[in-house]
Coordinates of C-alpha atoms and ligand atoms in Angstrom, one line a residue:
X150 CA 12.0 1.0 -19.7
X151 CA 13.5 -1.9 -18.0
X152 CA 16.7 -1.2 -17.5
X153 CA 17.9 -1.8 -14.0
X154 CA 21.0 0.3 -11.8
X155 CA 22.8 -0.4 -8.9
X156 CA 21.5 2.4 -5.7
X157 CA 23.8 3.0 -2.9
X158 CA 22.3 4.3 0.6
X159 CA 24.4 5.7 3.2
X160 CA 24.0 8.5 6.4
X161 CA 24.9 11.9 4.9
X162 CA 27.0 14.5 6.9
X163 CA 23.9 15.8 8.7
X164 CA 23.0 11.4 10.0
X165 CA 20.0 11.5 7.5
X166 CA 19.6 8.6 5.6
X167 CA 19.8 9.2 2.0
X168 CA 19.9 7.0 -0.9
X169 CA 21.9 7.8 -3.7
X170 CA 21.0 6.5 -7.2
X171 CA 22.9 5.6 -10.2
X172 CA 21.5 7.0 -13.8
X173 CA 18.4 4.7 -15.3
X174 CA 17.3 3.3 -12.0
X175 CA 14.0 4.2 -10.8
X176 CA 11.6 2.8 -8.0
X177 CA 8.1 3.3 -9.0
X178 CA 6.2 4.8 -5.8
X179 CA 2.7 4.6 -6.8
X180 CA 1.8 1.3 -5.0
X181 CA 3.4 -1.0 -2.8
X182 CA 5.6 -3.0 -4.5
X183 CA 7.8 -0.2 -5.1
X184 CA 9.1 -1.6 -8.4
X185 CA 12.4 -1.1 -9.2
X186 CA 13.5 -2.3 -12.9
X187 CA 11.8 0.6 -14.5
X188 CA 13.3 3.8 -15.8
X189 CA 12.0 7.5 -16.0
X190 CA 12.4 9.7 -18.6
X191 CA 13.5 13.1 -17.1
X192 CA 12.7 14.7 -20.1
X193 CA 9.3 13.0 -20.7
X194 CA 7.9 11.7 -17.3
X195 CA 5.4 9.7 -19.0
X196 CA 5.2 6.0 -18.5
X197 CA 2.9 3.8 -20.9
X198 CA -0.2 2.2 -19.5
X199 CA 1.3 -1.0 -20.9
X200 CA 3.7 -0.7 -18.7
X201 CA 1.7 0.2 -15.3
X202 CA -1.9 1.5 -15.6
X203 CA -1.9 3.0 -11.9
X204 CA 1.9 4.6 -12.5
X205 CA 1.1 5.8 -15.6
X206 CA -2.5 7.5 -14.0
X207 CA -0.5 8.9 -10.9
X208 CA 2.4 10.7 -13.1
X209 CA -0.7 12.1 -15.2
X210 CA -2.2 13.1 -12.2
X211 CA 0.8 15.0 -10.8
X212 CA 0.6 17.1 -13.8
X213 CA 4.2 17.2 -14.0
X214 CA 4.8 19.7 -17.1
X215 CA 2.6 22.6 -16.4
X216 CA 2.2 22.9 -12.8
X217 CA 5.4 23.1 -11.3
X218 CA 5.9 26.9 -10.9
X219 CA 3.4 27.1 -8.1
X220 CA 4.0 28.3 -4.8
X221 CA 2.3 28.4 -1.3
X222 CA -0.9 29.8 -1.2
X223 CA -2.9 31.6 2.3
X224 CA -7.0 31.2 1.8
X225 CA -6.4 30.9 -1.4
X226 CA -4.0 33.7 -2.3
X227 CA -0.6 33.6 -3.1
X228 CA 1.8 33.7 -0.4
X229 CA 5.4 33.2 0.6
X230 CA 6.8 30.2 1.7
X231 CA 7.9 32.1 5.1
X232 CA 4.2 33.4 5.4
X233 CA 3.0 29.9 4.9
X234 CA 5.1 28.4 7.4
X235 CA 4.2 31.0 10.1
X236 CA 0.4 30.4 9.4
X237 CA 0.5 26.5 9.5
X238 CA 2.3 26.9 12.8
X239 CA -0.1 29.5 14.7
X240 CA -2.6 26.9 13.1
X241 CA -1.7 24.1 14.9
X242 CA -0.4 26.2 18.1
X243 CA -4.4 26.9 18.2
X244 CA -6.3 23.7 17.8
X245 CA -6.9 21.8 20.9
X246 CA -7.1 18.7 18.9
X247 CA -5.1 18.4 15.5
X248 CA -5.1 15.7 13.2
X249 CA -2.1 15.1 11.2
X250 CA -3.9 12.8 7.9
X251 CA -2.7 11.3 4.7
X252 CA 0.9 11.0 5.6
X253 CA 1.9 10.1 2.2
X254 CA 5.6 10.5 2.3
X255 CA 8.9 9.2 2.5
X256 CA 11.1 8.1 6.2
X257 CA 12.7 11.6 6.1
X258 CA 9.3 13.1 6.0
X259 CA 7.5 10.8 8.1
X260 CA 10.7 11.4 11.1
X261 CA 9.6 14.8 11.0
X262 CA 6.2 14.7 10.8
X263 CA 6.3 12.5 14.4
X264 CA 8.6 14.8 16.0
X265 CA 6.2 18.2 14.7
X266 CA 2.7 15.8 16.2
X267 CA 4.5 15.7 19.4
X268 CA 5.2 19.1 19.5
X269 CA 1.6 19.9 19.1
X270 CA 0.3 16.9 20.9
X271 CA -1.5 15.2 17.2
X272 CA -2.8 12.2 16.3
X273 CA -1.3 10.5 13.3
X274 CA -3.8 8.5 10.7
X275 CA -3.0 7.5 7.2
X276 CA -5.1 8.1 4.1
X277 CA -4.9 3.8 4.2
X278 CA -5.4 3.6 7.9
X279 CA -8.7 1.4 7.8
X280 CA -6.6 -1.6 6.1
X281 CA -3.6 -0.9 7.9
X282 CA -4.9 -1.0 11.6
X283 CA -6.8 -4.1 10.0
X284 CA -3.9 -5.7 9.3
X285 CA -2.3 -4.4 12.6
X286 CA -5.3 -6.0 14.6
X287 CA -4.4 -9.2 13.4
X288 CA -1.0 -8.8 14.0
X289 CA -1.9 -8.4 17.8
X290 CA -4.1 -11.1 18.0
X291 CA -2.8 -13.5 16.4
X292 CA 0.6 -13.1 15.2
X293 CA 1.6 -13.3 10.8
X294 CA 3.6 -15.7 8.8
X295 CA 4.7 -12.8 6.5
X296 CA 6.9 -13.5 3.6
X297 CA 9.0 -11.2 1.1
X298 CA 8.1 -10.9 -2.9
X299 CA 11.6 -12.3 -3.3
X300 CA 10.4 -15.5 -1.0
X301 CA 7.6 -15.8 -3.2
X302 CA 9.5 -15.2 -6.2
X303 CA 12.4 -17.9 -5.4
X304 CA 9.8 -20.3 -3.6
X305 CA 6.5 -20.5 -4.1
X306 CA 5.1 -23.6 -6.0
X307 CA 1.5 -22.8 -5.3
X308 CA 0.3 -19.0 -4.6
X309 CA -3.5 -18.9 -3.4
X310 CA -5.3 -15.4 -3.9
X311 CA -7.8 -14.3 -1.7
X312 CA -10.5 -11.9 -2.1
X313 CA -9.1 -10.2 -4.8
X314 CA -7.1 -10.4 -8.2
X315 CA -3.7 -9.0 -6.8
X316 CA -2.8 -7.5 -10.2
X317 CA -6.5 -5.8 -10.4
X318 CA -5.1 -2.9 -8.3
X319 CA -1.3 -4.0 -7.8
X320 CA -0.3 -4.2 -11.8
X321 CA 2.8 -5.4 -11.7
X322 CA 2.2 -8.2 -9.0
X323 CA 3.0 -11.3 -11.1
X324 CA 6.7 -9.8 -12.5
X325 CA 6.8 -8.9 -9.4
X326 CA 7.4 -11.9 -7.9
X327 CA 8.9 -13.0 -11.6
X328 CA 6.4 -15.9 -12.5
X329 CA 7.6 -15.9 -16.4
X330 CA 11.2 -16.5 -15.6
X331 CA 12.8 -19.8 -16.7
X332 CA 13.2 -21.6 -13.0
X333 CA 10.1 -20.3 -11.5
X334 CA 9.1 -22.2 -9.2
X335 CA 5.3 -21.4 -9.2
X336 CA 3.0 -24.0 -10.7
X337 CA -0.3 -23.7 -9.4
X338 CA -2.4 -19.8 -9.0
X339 CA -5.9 -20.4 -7.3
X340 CA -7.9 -17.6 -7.1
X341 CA -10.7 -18.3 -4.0
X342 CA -13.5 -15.6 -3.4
X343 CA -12.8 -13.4 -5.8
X344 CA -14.7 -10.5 -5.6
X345 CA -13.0 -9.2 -9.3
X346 CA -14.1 -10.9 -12.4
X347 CA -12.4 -14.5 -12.3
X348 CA -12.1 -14.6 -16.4
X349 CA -10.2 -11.2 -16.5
X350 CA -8.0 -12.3 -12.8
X351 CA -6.9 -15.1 -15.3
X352 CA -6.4 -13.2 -18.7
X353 CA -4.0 -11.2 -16.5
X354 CA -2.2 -13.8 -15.3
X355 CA -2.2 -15.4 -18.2
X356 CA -0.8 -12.4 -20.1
X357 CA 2.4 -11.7 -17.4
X358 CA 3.6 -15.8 -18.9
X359 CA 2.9 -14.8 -22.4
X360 CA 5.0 -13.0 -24.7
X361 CA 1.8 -12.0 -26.6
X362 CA 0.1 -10.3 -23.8
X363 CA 0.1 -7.4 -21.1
X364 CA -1.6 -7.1 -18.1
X365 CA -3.2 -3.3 -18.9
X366 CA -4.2 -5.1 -22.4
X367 CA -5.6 -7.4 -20.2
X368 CA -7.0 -5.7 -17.8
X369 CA -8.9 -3.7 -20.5
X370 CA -9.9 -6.7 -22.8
X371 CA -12.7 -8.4 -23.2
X372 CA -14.3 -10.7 -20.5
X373 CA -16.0 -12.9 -23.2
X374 CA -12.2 -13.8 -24.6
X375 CA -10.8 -14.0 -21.1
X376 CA -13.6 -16.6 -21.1
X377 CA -12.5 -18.6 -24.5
X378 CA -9.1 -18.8 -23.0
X379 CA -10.5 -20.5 -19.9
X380 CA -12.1 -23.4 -20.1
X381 CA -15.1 -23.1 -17.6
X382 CA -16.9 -25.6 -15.3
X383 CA -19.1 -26.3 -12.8
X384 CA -19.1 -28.4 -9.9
X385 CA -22.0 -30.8 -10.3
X386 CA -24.2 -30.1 -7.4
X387 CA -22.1 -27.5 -5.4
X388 CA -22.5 -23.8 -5.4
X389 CA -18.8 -23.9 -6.1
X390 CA -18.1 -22.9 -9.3
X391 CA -14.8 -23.1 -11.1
X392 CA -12.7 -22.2 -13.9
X393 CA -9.8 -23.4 -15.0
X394 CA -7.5 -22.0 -17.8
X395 CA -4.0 -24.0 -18.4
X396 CA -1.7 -20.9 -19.7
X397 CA 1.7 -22.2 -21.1
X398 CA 4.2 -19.8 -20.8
X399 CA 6.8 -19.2 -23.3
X400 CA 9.5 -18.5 -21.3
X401 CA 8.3 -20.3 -18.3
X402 CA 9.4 -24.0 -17.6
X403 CA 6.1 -25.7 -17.4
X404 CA 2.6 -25.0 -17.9
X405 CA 0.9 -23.1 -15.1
X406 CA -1.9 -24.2 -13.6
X407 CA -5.1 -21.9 -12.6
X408 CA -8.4 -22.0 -11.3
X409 CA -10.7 -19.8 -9.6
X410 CA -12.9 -21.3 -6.8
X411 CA -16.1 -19.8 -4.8
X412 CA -15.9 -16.5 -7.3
X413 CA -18.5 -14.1 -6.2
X414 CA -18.7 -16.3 -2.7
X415 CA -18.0 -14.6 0.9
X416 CA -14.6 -13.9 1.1
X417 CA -14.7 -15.2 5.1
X418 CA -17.2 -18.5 4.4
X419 CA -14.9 -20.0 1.4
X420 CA -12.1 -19.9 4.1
X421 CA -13.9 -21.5 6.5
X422 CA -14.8 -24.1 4.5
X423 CA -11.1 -24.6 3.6
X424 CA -10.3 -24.6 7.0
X425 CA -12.2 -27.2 7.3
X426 CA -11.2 -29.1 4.5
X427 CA -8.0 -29.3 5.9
X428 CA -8.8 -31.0 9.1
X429 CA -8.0 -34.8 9.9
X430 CA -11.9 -35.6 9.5
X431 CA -13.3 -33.0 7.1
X432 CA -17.4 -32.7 7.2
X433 CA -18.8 -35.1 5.2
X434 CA -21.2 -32.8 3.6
X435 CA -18.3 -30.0 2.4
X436 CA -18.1 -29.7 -1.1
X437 CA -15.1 -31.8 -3.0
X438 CA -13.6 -28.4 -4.8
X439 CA -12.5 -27.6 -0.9
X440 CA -11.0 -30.9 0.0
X441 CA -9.2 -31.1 -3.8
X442 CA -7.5 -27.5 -2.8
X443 CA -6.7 -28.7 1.0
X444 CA -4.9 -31.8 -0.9
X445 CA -2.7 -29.3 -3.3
X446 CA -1.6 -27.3 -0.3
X447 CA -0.6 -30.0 1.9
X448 CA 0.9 -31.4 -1.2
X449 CA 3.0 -28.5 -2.1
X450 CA 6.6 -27.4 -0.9
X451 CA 5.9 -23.6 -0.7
X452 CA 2.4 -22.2 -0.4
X453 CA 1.8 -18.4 -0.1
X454 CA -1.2 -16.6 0.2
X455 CA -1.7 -13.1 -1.0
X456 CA -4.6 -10.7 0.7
X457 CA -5.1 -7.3 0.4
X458 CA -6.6 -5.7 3.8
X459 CA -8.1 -2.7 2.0
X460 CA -10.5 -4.7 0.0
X461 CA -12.0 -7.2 2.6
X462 CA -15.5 -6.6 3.3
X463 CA -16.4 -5.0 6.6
X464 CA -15.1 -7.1 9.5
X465 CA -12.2 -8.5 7.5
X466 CA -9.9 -9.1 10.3
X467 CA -11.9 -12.6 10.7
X468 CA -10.7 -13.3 7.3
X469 CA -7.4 -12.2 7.6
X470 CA -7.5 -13.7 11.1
X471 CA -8.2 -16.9 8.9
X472 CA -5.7 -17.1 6.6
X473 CA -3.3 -16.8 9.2
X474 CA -4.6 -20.0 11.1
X475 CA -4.7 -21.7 7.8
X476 CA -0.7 -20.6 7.3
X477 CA 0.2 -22.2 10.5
X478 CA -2.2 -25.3 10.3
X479 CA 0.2 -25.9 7.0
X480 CA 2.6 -25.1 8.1
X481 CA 3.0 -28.3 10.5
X482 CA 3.7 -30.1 8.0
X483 CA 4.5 -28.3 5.2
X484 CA 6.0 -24.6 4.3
X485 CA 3.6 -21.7 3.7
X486 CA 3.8 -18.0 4.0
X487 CA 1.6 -14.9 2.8
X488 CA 1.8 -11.5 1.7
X489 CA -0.3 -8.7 2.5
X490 CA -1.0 -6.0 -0.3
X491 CA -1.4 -3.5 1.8
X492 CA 0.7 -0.1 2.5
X493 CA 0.7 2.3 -0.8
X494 CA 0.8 5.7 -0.4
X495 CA 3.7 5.6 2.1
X496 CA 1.2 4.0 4.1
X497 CA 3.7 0.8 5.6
X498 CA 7.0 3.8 6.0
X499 CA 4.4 6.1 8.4
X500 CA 3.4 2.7 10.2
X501 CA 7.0 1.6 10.3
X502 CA 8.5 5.0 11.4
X503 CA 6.0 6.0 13.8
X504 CA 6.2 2.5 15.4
X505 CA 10.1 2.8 15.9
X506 CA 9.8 6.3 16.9
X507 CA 6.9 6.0 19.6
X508 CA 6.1 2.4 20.5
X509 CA 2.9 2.9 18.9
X510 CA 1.2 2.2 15.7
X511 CA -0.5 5.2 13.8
X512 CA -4.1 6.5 15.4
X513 CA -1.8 7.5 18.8
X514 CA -2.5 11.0 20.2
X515 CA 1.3 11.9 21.1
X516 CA 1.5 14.3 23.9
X517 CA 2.7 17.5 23.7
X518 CA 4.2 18.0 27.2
X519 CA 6.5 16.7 28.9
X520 CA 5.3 13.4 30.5
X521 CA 2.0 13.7 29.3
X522 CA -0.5 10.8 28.3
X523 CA 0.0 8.9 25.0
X524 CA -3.2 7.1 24.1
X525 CA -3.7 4.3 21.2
X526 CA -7.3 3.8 20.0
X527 CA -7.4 2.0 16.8
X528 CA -11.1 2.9 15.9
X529 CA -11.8 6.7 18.0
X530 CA -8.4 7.8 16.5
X531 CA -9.4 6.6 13.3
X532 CA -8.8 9.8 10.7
X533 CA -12.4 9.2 9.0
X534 CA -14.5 9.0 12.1
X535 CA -12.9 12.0 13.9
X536 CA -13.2 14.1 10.9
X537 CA -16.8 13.0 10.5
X538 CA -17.0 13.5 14.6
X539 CA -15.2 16.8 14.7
X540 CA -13.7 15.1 17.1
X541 CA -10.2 17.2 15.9
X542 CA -10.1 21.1 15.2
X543 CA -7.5 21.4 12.7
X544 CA -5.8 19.3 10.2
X545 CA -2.3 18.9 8.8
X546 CA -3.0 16.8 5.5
X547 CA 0.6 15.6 3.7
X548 CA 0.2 13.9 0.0
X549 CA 3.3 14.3 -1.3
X550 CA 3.5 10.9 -3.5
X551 CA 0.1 11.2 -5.6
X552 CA -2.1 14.2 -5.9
X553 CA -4.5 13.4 -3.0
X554 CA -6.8 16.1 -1.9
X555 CA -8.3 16.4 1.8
X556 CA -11.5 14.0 2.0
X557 CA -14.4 15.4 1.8
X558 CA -15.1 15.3 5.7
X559 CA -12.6 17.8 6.3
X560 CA -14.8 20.5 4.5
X561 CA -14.6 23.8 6.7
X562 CA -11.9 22.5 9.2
X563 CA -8.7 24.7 9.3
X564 CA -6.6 22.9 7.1
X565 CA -3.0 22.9 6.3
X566 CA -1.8 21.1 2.9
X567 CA 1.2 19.9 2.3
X568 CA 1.0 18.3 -1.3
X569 CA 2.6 18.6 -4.8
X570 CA 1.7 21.4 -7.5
X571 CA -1.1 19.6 -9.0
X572 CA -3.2 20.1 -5.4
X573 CA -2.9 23.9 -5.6
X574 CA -6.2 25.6 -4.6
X575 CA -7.8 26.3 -8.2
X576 CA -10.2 28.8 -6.2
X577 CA -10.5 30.9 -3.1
X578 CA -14.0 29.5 -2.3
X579 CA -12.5 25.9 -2.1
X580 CA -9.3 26.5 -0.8
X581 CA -7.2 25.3 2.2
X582 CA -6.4 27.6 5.4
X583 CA -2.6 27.1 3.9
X584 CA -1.5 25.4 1.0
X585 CA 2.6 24.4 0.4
X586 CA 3.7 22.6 -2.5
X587 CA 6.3 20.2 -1.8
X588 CA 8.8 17.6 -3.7
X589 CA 7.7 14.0 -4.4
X590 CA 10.1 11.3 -2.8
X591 CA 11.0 9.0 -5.9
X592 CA 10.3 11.8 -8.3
X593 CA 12.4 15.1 -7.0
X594 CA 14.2 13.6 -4.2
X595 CA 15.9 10.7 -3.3
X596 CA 14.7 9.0 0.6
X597 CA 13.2 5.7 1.3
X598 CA 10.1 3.6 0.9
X599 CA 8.8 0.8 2.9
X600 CA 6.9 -2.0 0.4
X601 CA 4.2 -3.5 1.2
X602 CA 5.8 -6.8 3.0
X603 CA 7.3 -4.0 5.5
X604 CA 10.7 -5.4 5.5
X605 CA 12.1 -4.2 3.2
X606 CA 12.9 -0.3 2.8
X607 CA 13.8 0.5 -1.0
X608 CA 16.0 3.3 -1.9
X609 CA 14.0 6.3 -4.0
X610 CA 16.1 7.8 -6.7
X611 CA 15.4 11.8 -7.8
X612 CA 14.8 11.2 -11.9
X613 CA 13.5 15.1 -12.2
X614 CA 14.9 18.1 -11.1
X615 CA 12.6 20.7 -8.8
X616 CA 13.8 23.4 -6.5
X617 CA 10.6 22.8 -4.2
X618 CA 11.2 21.7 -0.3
X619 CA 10.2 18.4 0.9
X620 CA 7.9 17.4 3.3
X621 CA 10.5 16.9 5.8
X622 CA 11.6 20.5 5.8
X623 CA 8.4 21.8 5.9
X624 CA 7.5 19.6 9.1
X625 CA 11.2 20.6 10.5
X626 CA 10.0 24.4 9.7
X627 CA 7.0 24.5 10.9
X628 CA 8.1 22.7 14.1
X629 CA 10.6 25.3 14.5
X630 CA 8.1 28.1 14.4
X631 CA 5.5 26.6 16.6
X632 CA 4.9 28.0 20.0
X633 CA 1.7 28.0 21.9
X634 CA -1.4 29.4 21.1
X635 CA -1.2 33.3 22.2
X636 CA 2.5 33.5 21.5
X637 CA 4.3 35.0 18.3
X638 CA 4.9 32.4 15.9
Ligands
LIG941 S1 2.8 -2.0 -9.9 FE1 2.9 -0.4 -8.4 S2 5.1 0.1 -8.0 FE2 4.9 -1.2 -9.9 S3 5.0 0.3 -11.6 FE3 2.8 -0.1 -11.0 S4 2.2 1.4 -9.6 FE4 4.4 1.4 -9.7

């Protein structure tokens, strides 16, 4: 692994955007970082849960080696790809309401899948859509002081997690923004209402600025030694409790300071009462961890604060809402940023290219006719709920980056699938209306990837061959065959 290639993007002859990769460069697209300073094996697409635990579960789970001679499938039965295509389209030529859900795919695929909803008048949702219209929401309300990794990576003195242990579900976080590189800035992690265990948050961290250690080692290890290593105490008096572990990093320039505060505390209370602390006239009565942690960040040059939307409890715009106001209440006199874990799955690309294409976030209904009424409802449009609702009559469901079956709502709605190998109906009984395997951007073909800071859109490279369409053909396919409900597809 590890080795790292130059990738060069460019408009092909047809004005698609396509990236073309040089041999040993791969960009992970499991999650969103979108790593890129890994390399695949074309002849053994295996990658070591050392390296990435959720990579190397997702390439399992794509069943690489032994499912890719499948083809399209009607109720269950083998079919052609033509057939397919004709059935998906007098599918969605016949629902009143379709639902177009998962949307896990590349730009390409994602262009195509807006144009093929307005054809057929669909609203768009992603398989992420509760964090991402959370994060959205506070977007319109409020506004975001969003940073890049490479800000983070190049700035950040002090980095202050919230919620969660970014590494718990994002693996690779901490080399992602390069913490055990002689030069890092970074000096201070605080962990603050940590719903993860706080002893194994820091035995990860502490093993991404150790030669000795791994963060899946970590992440698997023992709680009681991620305790040893920390040294744990409690503030006299306060519910606060903390724990501090001083990890020296071998190849890092200084030793790296971390504590977790309020562990196990409401997520949206602990930032209150930092809020607070950072006021010119703090309560009396709020406890001294929170006015210690509001003197470190005004104190630092570069605070950033990393959240992940898809793991705050209900209501968690009010505590993303609130690490925003902290952001700008620092930065007045000081600089701070944060980052947003949120937008795996191709989740941040169908946001990004459905925004550009339509003026709209994701949960629009586009409208099929000419002129007709687009309508944005962040919460009725919502996949889950109209699903659970019937509130749509047919669904187009698009998983082309992991093998993500339908949820289990969708159970007896006309379904079309659009999904690698590995989702193939194993049975008749449980199978889609129409099933068509399709390529896995990153994987069989090259395209582009919005990470999770949404800037930035990172090339894909193709490490493994496959002769299987992708979802962008499909859509453009399917689109080409629709015509209204009554007429010959
Ligand atoms: S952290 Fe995410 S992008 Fe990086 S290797 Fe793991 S799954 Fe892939």
């Amino acid at each position: 692994m590890a080795t790292r290639g130059a990738t060069a993007s460019g408009f092909d002859t047809s004005g698609r955007f396509a990236a073309r990769a040089e041999a040993n460069t791969w960009t992970c697209p499991f999650c969103s970082l979108l790593c890129d300073d890994l390399a695949l094996d074309a002849n053994d697409p295996a990658l070591a849960a050392t390296t990435c635990p959720r990579a190397s579960t997702a390439l399992a789970g794509l069943k690489l080696g032994d499912r890719a001679a499948v083809g399209a499938h009607i109720q269950g039965r083998p079919a052609s790809l033509d057939a397919a295509i004709t059935h998906a389209a007098r599918l969605l030529a016949s629902s009143r309401q379709p639902l177009f859900g998962g949307l896990a795919t590349d730009v390409n695929g994602a262009r195509a899948l807006v144009k093929l909803a307005g054809q057929c008048g669909a609203i768009c949702d992603h398989a992420n859509g509760e964090p991402l219209a959370l994060a959205t929401r506070v977007l319109h309300d409020q506004g975001s002081w969003m940073v890049t990794l490479g800000e983070v990576a190049a700035r950040a003195e002090l980095v202050v997690c919230v919620g969660s242990d970014p590494a718990a579900r994002h693996p690779r976080f901490w080399q992602r923004i390069d913490i055990a590189r002689p030069g890092s800035p970074l000096r201070k992690v605080r962990f603050v209402g940590l719903k993860d265990d706080a002893a194994l948050a820091q035995q990860r961290l502490r093993a991404v600025t150790t030669s000795a250690g791994d963060p899946a080692d970590a992440a698997s290890g023992d709680a009681s030694e991620a305790g040893n290593a920390a040294t744990a105490t409690a503030e006299a008096g306060a519910a606060i409790t903390s724990a501090t572990a001083a990890a020296v990093a071998s190849g890092h320039a200084a030793e790296l300071d971390v504590q977790a505060l309020a562990s196990g505390a409401d997520v949206f209370d602990t930032l209150q009462a930092l809020a607070l602390a950072l006021r010119p006239r703090p309560p009396a009565s709020l406890d001294p961890a929170w006015l210690t942690l509001a003197a470190e960040l005004r104190a630092s040059p570069y605070v950033c604060f990393v959240w992940e939307a898809g793991v705050l409890p209900r209501h968690g715009e009010l505590a993303a809402a609130a690490v925003q106001s902290i952001v700008a209440t620092l930065n007045q006199t000081t600089r701070a940023g944060s980052v947003a874990l949120a937008g795996g799955d191709g989740a941040a690309t169908a946001q990004q290219v459905h925004t550009w294409l339509t003026g709209l976030p994701l949960r629009t209904r586009l409208a099929s006719e000419p002129g007709g009424r687009i309508e944005h409802d962040p919460i009725e449009h919502g996949a889950n709920r109209l699903l659970t609702d019937r509130g749509c009559d047919a669904l187009l469901w698009v998983s082309s980056i992991t093998a993500l079956a339908p949820p289990a709502a969708a159970a007896g709605l006309p379904t079309v699938v659009l999904g690698p190998p590995a989702l193939a109906p194993a049975d008749g009984a449980n199978a889609p209306e129409v099933f068509i395997p399709v390529a896995s951007p990153g994987l069989h073909h090259v395209g582009h990837l919005f990470r999770s800071d949404g800037i930035i859109a990172m090339p894909m490279q193709a490490p493994l061959n496959s002769t299987l369409p992708d979802v962008a053909e499909i859509a453009r396919r399917i689109g080409a065959a629709l015509t209204p409900a009554g007429g010959s597809a």
